PDB file of N, CA and C in Angstrom:
ATOM      1  N   MET A 196      77.786  87.817 115.453  1.00  0.00           N
ATOM      2  CA  MET A 196      78.841  88.611 114.859  1.00  0.00           C
ATOM      3  C   MET A 196      80.035  87.705 114.590  1.00  0.00           C
ATOM      4  N   LYS A 197      80.377  87.550 113.315  1.00  0.00           N
ATOM      5  CA  LYS A 197      81.495  86.664 112.974  1.00  0.00           C
ATOM      6  C   LYS A 197      82.821  87.404 113.061  1.00  0.00           C
ATOM      7  N   ASN A 198      83.848  86.664 113.409  1.00  0.00           N
ATOM      8  CA  ASN A 198      85.187  87.244 113.453  1.00  0.00           C
ATOM      9  C   ASN A 198      85.677  87.547 112.040  1.00  0.00           C
ATOM     10  N   MET A 199      86.432  88.623 111.922  1.00  0.00           N
ATOM     11  CA  MET A 199      87.018  89.010 110.656  1.00  0.00           C
ATOM     12  C   MET A 199      88.154  88.045 110.332  1.00  0.00           C
ATOM     13  N   THR A 200      88.261  87.640 109.087  1.00  0.00           N
ATOM     14  CA  THR A 200      89.343  86.749 108.678  1.00  0.00           C
ATOM     15  C   THR A 200      90.598  87.572 108.373  1.00  0.00           C
ATOM     16  N   GLU A 201      91.733  86.879 108.297  1.00  0.00           N
ATOM     17  CA  GLU A 201      92.983  87.546 107.952  1.00  0.00           C
ATOM     18  C   GLU A 201      92.893  88.165 106.556  1.00  0.00           C
ATOM     19  N   SER A 202      92.223  87.488 105.671  1.00  0.00           N
ATOM     20  CA  SER A 202      92.037  87.995 104.314  1.00  0.00           C
ATOM     21  C   SER A 202      91.227  89.296 104.316  1.00  0.00           C
ATOM     22  N   GLU A 203      90.180  89.344 105.115  1.00  0.00           N
ATOM     23  CA  GLU A 203      89.371  90.569 105.224  1.00  0.00           C
ATOM     24  C   GLU A 203      90.186  91.703 105.829  1.00  0.00           C
ATOM     25  N   TYR A 204      91.017  91.366 106.816  1.00  0.00           N
ATOM     26  CA  TYR A 204      91.895  92.370 107.427  1.00  0.00           C
ATOM     27  C   TYR A 204      92.847  92.950 106.378  1.00  0.00           C
ATOM     28  N   ARG A 205      93.495  92.097 105.625  1.00  0.00           N
ATOM     29  CA  ARG A 205      94.431  92.550 104.587  1.00  0.00           C
ATOM     30  C   ARG A 205      93.727  93.419 103.551  1.00  0.00           C
ATOM     31  N   GLN A 206      92.513  93.039 103.217  1.00  0.00           N
ATOM     32  CA  GLN A 206      91.740  93.812 102.248  1.00  0.00           C
ATOM     33  C   GLN A 206      91.450  95.218 102.786  1.00  0.00           C
ATOM     34  N   LEU A 207      91.094  95.313 104.061  1.00  0.00           N
ATOM     35  CA  LEU A 207      90.826  96.621 104.671  1.00  0.00           C
ATOM     36  C   LEU A 207      92.089  97.474 104.725  1.00  0.00           C
ATOM     37  N   VAL A 208      93.221  96.860 105.072  1.00  0.00           N
ATOM     38  CA  VAL A 208      94.486  97.601 105.112  1.00  0.00           C
ATOM     39  C   VAL A 208      94.797  98.124 103.716  1.00  0.00           C
ATOM     40  N   GLU A 209      94.659  97.276 102.716  1.00  0.00           N
ATOM     41  CA  GLU A 209      94.947  97.697 101.345  1.00  0.00           C
ATOM     42  C   GLU A 209      94.004  98.809 100.885  1.00  0.00           C
ATOM     43  N   GLU A 210      92.736  98.664 101.208  1.00  0.00           N
ATOM     44  CA  GLU A 210      91.730  99.635 100.755  1.00  0.00           C
ATOM     45  C   GLU A 210      91.877 100.996 101.426  1.00  0.00           C
ATOM     46  N   TYR A 211      92.212 101.019 102.717  1.00  0.00           N
ATOM     47  CA  TYR A 211      92.204 102.270 103.475  1.00  0.00           C
ATOM     48  C   TYR A 211      93.588 102.788 103.856  1.00  0.00           C
ATOM     49  N   SER A 212      94.644 102.132 103.413  1.00  0.00           N
ATOM     50  CA  SER A 212      95.996 102.521 103.791  1.00  0.00           C
ATOM     51  C   SER A 212      96.329 103.965 103.405  1.00  0.00           C
ATOM     52  N   ASP A 213      96.034 104.345 102.178  1.00  0.00           N
ATOM     53  CA  ASP A 213      96.347 105.704 101.729  1.00  0.00           C
ATOM     54  C   ASP A 213      95.558 106.751 102.507  1.00  0.00           C
ATOM     55  N   MET A 214      94.279 106.490 102.713  1.00  0.00           N
ATOM     56  CA  MET A 214      93.445 107.427 103.457  1.00  0.00           C
ATOM     57  C   MET A 214      93.966 107.612 104.877  1.00  0.00           C
ATOM     58  N   VAL A 215      94.293 106.512 105.535  1.00  0.00           N
ATOM     59  CA  VAL A 215      94.781 106.578 106.912  1.00  0.00           C
ATOM     60  C   VAL A 215      96.122 107.312 106.954  1.00  0.00           C
ATOM     61  N   THR A 216      96.993 107.055 106.010  1.00  0.00           N
ATOM     62  CA  THR A 216      98.280 107.750 105.967  1.00  0.00           C
ATOM     63  C   THR A 216      98.081 109.254 105.855  1.00  0.00           C
ATOM     64  N   ARG A 217      97.262 109.675 104.896  1.00  0.00           N
ATOM     65  CA  ARG A 217      97.027 111.111 104.705  1.00  0.00           C
ATOM     66  C   ARG A 217      96.410 111.754 105.940  1.00  0.00           C
ATOM     67  N   LEU A 218      95.421 111.103 106.514  1.00  0.00           N
ATOM     68  CA  LEU A 218      94.764 111.677 107.690  1.00  0.00           C
ATOM     69  C   LEU A 218      95.699 111.722 108.898  1.00  0.00           C
ATOM     70  N   CYS A 219      96.552 110.723 109.041  1.00  0.00           N
ATOM     71  CA  CYS A 219      97.524 110.738 110.137  1.00  0.00           C
ATOM     72  C   CYS A 219      98.484 111.916 109.990  1.00  0.00           C
ATOM     73  N   VAL A 220      98.946 112.170 108.773  1.00  0.00           N
ATOM     74  CA  VAL A 220      99.853 113.297 108.547  1.00  0.00           C
ATOM     75  C   VAL A 220      99.136 114.614 108.855  1.00  0.00           C
ATOM     76  N   VAL A 221      97.907 114.749 108.400  1.00  0.00           N
ATOM     77  CA  VAL A 221      97.144 115.976 108.650  1.00  0.00           C
ATOM     78  C   VAL A 221      96.905 116.175 110.145  1.00  0.00           C
ATOM     79  N   HIS A 222      96.510 115.122 110.836  1.00  0.00           N
ATOM     80  CA  HIS A 222      96.187 115.232 112.267  1.00  0.00           C
ATOM     81  C   HIS A 222      97.416 115.449 113.147  1.00  0.00           C
ATOM     82  N   THR A 223      98.525 114.812 112.810  1.00  0.00           N
ATOM     83  CA  THR A 223      99.702 114.917 113.677  1.00  0.00           C
ATOM     84  C   THR A 223     100.622 116.064 113.293  1.00  0.00           C
ATOM     85  N   GLY A 224     100.619 116.442 112.014  1.00  0.00           N
ATOM     86  CA  GLY A 224     101.434 117.552 111.572  1.00  0.00           C
ATOM     87  C   GLY A 224     102.856 117.197 111.180  1.00  0.00           C
ATOM     88  N   ASN A 225     103.253 115.953 111.356  1.00  0.00           N
ATOM     89  CA  ASN A 225     104.589 115.543 110.904  1.00  0.00           C
ATOM     90  C   ASN A 225     104.586 114.055 110.565  1.00  0.00           C
ATOM     91  N   PHE A 226     105.509 113.675 109.705  1.00  0.00           N
ATOM     92  CA  PHE A 226     105.515 112.314 109.180  1.00  0.00           C
ATOM     93  C   PHE A 226     105.918 111.278 110.222  1.00  0.00           C
ATOM     94  N   SER A 227     106.819 111.633 111.120  1.00  0.00           N
ATOM     95  CA  SER A 227     107.274 110.683 112.136  1.00  0.00           C
ATOM     96  C   SER A 227     106.124 110.250 113.048  1.00  0.00           C
ATOM     97  N   ASP A 228     105.384 111.214 113.567  1.00  0.00           N
ATOM     98  CA  ASP A 228     104.228 110.879 114.409  1.00  0.00           C
ATOM     99  C   ASP A 228     103.133 110.202 113.586  1.00  0.00           C
ATOM    100  N   ALA A 229     103.015 110.586 112.326  1.00  0.00           N
ATOM    101  CA  ALA A 229     102.008 109.983 111.454  1.00  0.00           C
ATOM    102  C   ALA A 229     102.274 108.491 111.261  1.00  0.00           C
ATOM    103  N   GLU A 230     103.542 108.114 111.152  1.00  0.00           N
ATOM    104  CA  GLU A 230     103.875 106.691 111.029  1.00  0.00           C
ATOM    105  C   GLU A 230     103.441 105.915 112.273  1.00  0.00           C
ATOM    106  N   ASP A 231     103.690 106.483 113.452  1.00  0.00           N
ATOM    107  CA  ASP A 231     103.271 105.832 114.696  1.00  0.00           C
ATOM    108  C   ASP A 231     101.752 105.740 114.775  1.00  0.00           C
ATOM    109  N   CYS A 232     101.092 106.819 114.395  1.00  0.00           N
ATOM    110  CA  CYS A 232      99.628 106.856 114.388  1.00  0.00           C
ATOM    111  C   CYS A 232      99.078 105.777 113.457  1.00  0.00           C
ATOM    112  N   TYR A 233      99.639 105.675 112.261  1.00  0.00           N
ATOM    113  CA  TYR A 233      99.223 104.682 111.269  1.00  0.00           C
ATOM    114  C   TYR A 233      99.340 103.268 111.841  1.00  0.00           C
ATOM    115  N   GLN A 234     100.489 102.977 112.439  1.00  0.00           N
ATOM    116  CA  GLN A 234     100.701 101.639 113.003  1.00  0.00           C
ATOM    117  C   GLN A 234      99.696 101.346 114.116  1.00  0.00           C
ATOM    118  N   ASN A 235      99.450 102.322 114.960  1.00  0.00           N
ATOM    119  CA  ASN A 235      98.496 102.117 116.055  1.00  0.00           C
ATOM    120  C   ASN A 235      97.078 101.892 115.545  1.00  0.00           C
ATOM    121  N   VAL A 236      96.686 102.630 114.520  1.00  0.00           N
ATOM    122  CA  VAL A 236      95.333 102.476 113.964  1.00  0.00           C
ATOM    123  C   VAL A 236      95.150 101.063 113.417  1.00  0.00           C
ATOM    124  N   PHE A 237      96.107 100.589 112.639  1.00  0.00           N
ATOM    125  CA  PHE A 237      95.942  99.258 112.059  1.00  0.00           C
ATOM    126  C   PHE A 237      96.185  98.136 113.072  1.00  0.00           C
ATOM    127  N   PHE A 238      96.947  98.407 114.112  1.00  0.00           N
ATOM    128  CA  PHE A 238      97.059  97.429 115.197  1.00  0.00           C
ATOM    129  C   PHE A 238      95.718  97.292 115.917  1.00  0.00           C
ATOM    130  N   LYS A 239      95.058  98.413 116.143  1.00  0.00           N
ATOM    131  CA  LYS A 239      93.731  98.361 116.778  1.00  0.00           C
ATOM    132  C   LYS A 239      92.728  97.650 115.884  1.00  0.00           C
ATOM    133  N   LEU A 240      92.865  97.830 114.576  1.00  0.00           N
ATOM    134  CA  LEU A 240      92.005  97.097 113.645  1.00  0.00           C
ATOM    135  C   LEU A 240      92.276  95.597 113.757  1.00  0.00           C
ATOM    136  N   PHE A 241      93.546  95.223 113.869  1.00  0.00           N
ATOM    137  CA  PHE A 241      93.910  93.813 114.025  1.00  0.00           C
ATOM    138  C   PHE A 241      93.275  93.236 115.294  1.00  0.00           C
ATOM    139  N   LYS A 242      93.331  93.985 116.395  1.00  0.00           N
ATOM    140  CA  LYS A 242      92.705  93.522 117.645  1.00  0.00           C
ATOM    141  C   LYS A 242      91.195  93.448 117.490  1.00  0.00           C
ATOM    142  N   GLN A 243      90.616  94.379 116.755  1.00  0.00           N
ATOM    143  CA  GLN A 243      89.166  94.403 116.547  1.00  0.00           C
ATOM    144  C   GLN A 243      88.697  93.186 115.753  1.00  0.00           C
ATOM    145  N   MET A 244      89.544  92.687 114.866  1.00  0.00           N
ATOM    146  CA  MET A 244      89.129  91.560 114.031  1.00  0.00           C
ATOM    147  C   MET A 244      88.811  90.324 114.862  1.00  0.00           C
ATOM    148  N   LYS A 245      89.367  90.225 116.057  1.00  0.00           N
ATOM    149  CA  LYS A 245      89.060  89.096 116.932  1.00  0.00           C
ATOM    150  C   LYS A 245      87.681  89.247 117.591  1.00  0.00           C
ATOM    151  N   LYS A 246      87.200  90.488 117.649  1.00  0.00           N
ATOM    152  CA  LYS A 246      85.897  90.760 118.261  1.00  0.00           C
ATOM    153  C   LYS A 246      84.750  90.605 117.272  1.00  0.00           C
ATOM    154  N   GLY A 247      85.055  90.770 115.991  1.00  0.00           N
ATOM    155  CA  GLY A 247      84.010  90.631 114.986  1.00  0.00           C
ATOM    156  C   GLY A 247      84.187  91.608 113.848  1.00  0.00           C
ATOM    157  N   SER A 248      83.327  91.475 112.856  1.00  0.00           N
ATOM    158  CA  SER A 248      83.418  92.331 111.680  1.00  0.00           C
ATOM    159  C   SER A 248      82.902  93.738 112.001  1.00  0.00           C
ATOM    160  N   LEU A 249      83.273  94.668 111.149  1.00  0.00           N
ATOM    161  CA  LEU A 249      82.861  96.061 111.322  1.00  0.00           C
ATOM    162  C   LEU A 249      81.798  96.403 110.287  1.00  0.00           C
ATOM    163  N   PRO A 250      80.659  96.942 110.722  1.00  0.00           N
ATOM    164  CA  PRO A 250      79.621  97.294 109.754  1.00  0.00           C
ATOM    165  C   PRO A 250      80.051  98.457 108.854  1.00  0.00           C
ATOM    166  N   ASN A 251      80.855  99.386 109.391  1.00  0.00           N
ATOM    167  CA  ASN A 251      81.329 100.525 108.619  1.00  0.00           C
ATOM    168  C   ASN A 251      82.806 100.755 108.930  1.00  0.00           C
ATOM    169  N   PRO A 252      83.690 100.009 108.272  1.00  0.00           N
ATOM    170  CA  PRO A 252      85.111 100.076 108.614  1.00  0.00           C
ATOM    171  C   PRO A 252      85.727 101.458 108.404  1.00  0.00           C
ATOM    172  N   LYS A 253      85.304 102.185 107.380  1.00  0.00           N
ATOM    173  CA  LYS A 253      85.864 103.509 107.129  1.00  0.00           C
ATOM    174  C   LYS A 253      85.579 104.443 108.295  1.00  0.00           C
ATOM    175  N   ALA A 254      84.348 104.473 108.774  1.00  0.00           N
ATOM    176  CA  ALA A 254      83.984 105.316 109.913  1.00  0.00           C
ATOM    177  C   ALA A 254      84.743 104.890 111.165  1.00  0.00           C
ATOM    178  N   TRP A 255      84.884 103.588 111.372  1.00  0.00           N
ATOM    179  CA  TRP A 255      85.607 103.082 112.541  1.00  0.00           C
ATOM    180  C   TRP A 255      87.062 103.529 112.494  1.00  0.00           C
ATOM    181  N   LEU A 256      87.700 103.389 111.335  1.00  0.00           N
ATOM    182  CA  LEU A 256      89.103 103.784 111.185  1.00  0.00           C
ATOM    183  C   LEU A 256      89.288 105.281 111.429  1.00  0.00           C
ATOM    184  N   ILE A 257      88.398 106.101 110.904  1.00  0.00           N
ATOM    185  CA  ILE A 257      88.501 107.552 111.096  1.00  0.00           C
ATOM    186  C   ILE A 257      88.328 107.912 112.562  1.00  0.00           C
ATOM    187  N   ARG A 258      87.386 107.272 113.239  1.00  0.00           N
ATOM    188  CA  ARG A 258      87.172 107.558 114.666  1.00  0.00           C
ATOM    189  C   ARG A 258      88.391 107.165 115.490  1.00  0.00           C
ATOM    190  N   VAL A 259      88.934 105.990 115.237  1.00  0.00           N
ATOM    191  CA  VAL A 259      90.120 105.526 115.963  1.00  0.00           C
ATOM    192  C   VAL A 259      91.311 106.424 115.643  1.00  0.00           C
ATOM    193  N   LEU A 260      91.449 106.786 114.389  1.00  0.00           N
ATOM    194  CA  LEU A 260      92.547 107.651 113.972  1.00  0.00           C
ATOM    195  C   LEU A 260      92.461 109.012 114.667  1.00  0.00           C
ATOM    196  N   SER A 261      91.299 109.599 114.701  1.00  0.00           N
ATOM    197  CA  SER A 261      91.140 110.911 115.331  1.00  0.00           C
ATOM    198  C   SER A 261      91.485 110.859 116.815  1.00  0.00           C
ATOM    199  N   THR A 262      91.052 109.835 117.483  1.00  0.00           N
ATOM    200  CA  THR A 262      91.375 109.669 118.903  1.00  0.00           C
ATOM    201  C   THR A 262      92.857 109.418 119.081  1.00  0.00           C
ATOM    202  N   ASN A 263      93.414 108.570 118.256  1.00  0.00           N
ATOM    203  CA  ASN A 263      94.824 108.203 118.349  1.00  0.00           C
ATOM    204  C   ASN A 263      95.740 109.384 118.007  1.00  0.00           C
ATOM    205  N   ALA A 264      95.385 110.161 116.999  1.00  0.00           N
ATOM    206  CA  ALA A 264      96.204 111.310 116.600  1.00  0.00           C
ATOM    207  C   ALA A 264      96.276 112.332 117.720  1.00  0.00           C
ATOM    208  N   GLY A 265      95.219 112.454 118.495  1.00  0.00           N
ATOM    209  CA  GLY A 265      95.229 113.377 119.628  1.00  0.00           C
ATOM    210  C   GLY A 265      96.307 113.050 120.640  1.00  0.00           C
ATOM    211  N   VAL A 266      96.622 111.798 120.790  1.00  0.00           N
ATOM    212  CA  VAL A 266      97.675 111.368 121.708  1.00  0.00           C
ATOM    213  C   VAL A 266      99.024 111.912 121.241  1.00  0.00           C
ATOM    214  N   PHE A 267      99.275 111.858 119.944  1.00  0.00           N
ATOM    215  CA  PHE A 267     100.538 112.327 119.405  1.00  0.00           C
ATOM    216  C   PHE A 267     100.642 113.857 119.409  1.00  0.00           C
ATOM    217  N   CYS A 268      99.496 114.520 119.378  1.00  0.00           N
ATOM    218  CA  CYS A 268      99.503 115.993 119.376  1.00  0.00           C
ATOM    219  C   CYS A 268      99.441 116.560 120.791  1.00  0.00           C
ATOM    220  N   GLY A 269      99.316 115.705 121.790  1.00  0.00           N
ATOM    221  CA  GLY A 269      99.228 116.179 123.165  1.00  0.00           C
ATOM    222  C   GLY A 269      97.841 116.658 123.535  1.00  0.00           C
ATOM    223  N   ILE A 270      96.822 116.332 122.724  1.00  0.00           N
ATOM    224  CA  ILE A 270      95.451 116.772 122.979  1.00  0.00           C
ATOM    225  C   ILE A 270      94.782 115.871 124.001  1.00  0.00           C
ATOM    226  N   VAL A 271      95.031 114.573 123.903  1.00  0.00           N
ATOM    227  CA  VAL A 271      94.375 113.604 124.781  1.00  0.00           C
ATOM    228  C   VAL A 271      95.340 113.161 125.846  1.00  0.00           C
TER     229      VAL A 271
END
């Protein structure tokens, strides 16, 4: 499993930024918490890039986002 490059990371952020923003707003219910959720999701992606590439980055981002949004909603 090869490590993700900075270029690949930037490409993923660019490709999925809008989707993650919209889903964070939907999951948290307000823009302020959505901004925090967004930052946490992409920070976790940054940490993941040191572990290796993702076979399905969209699914990974949605799973992390759903778990992370629960923290802001008081669910988790």
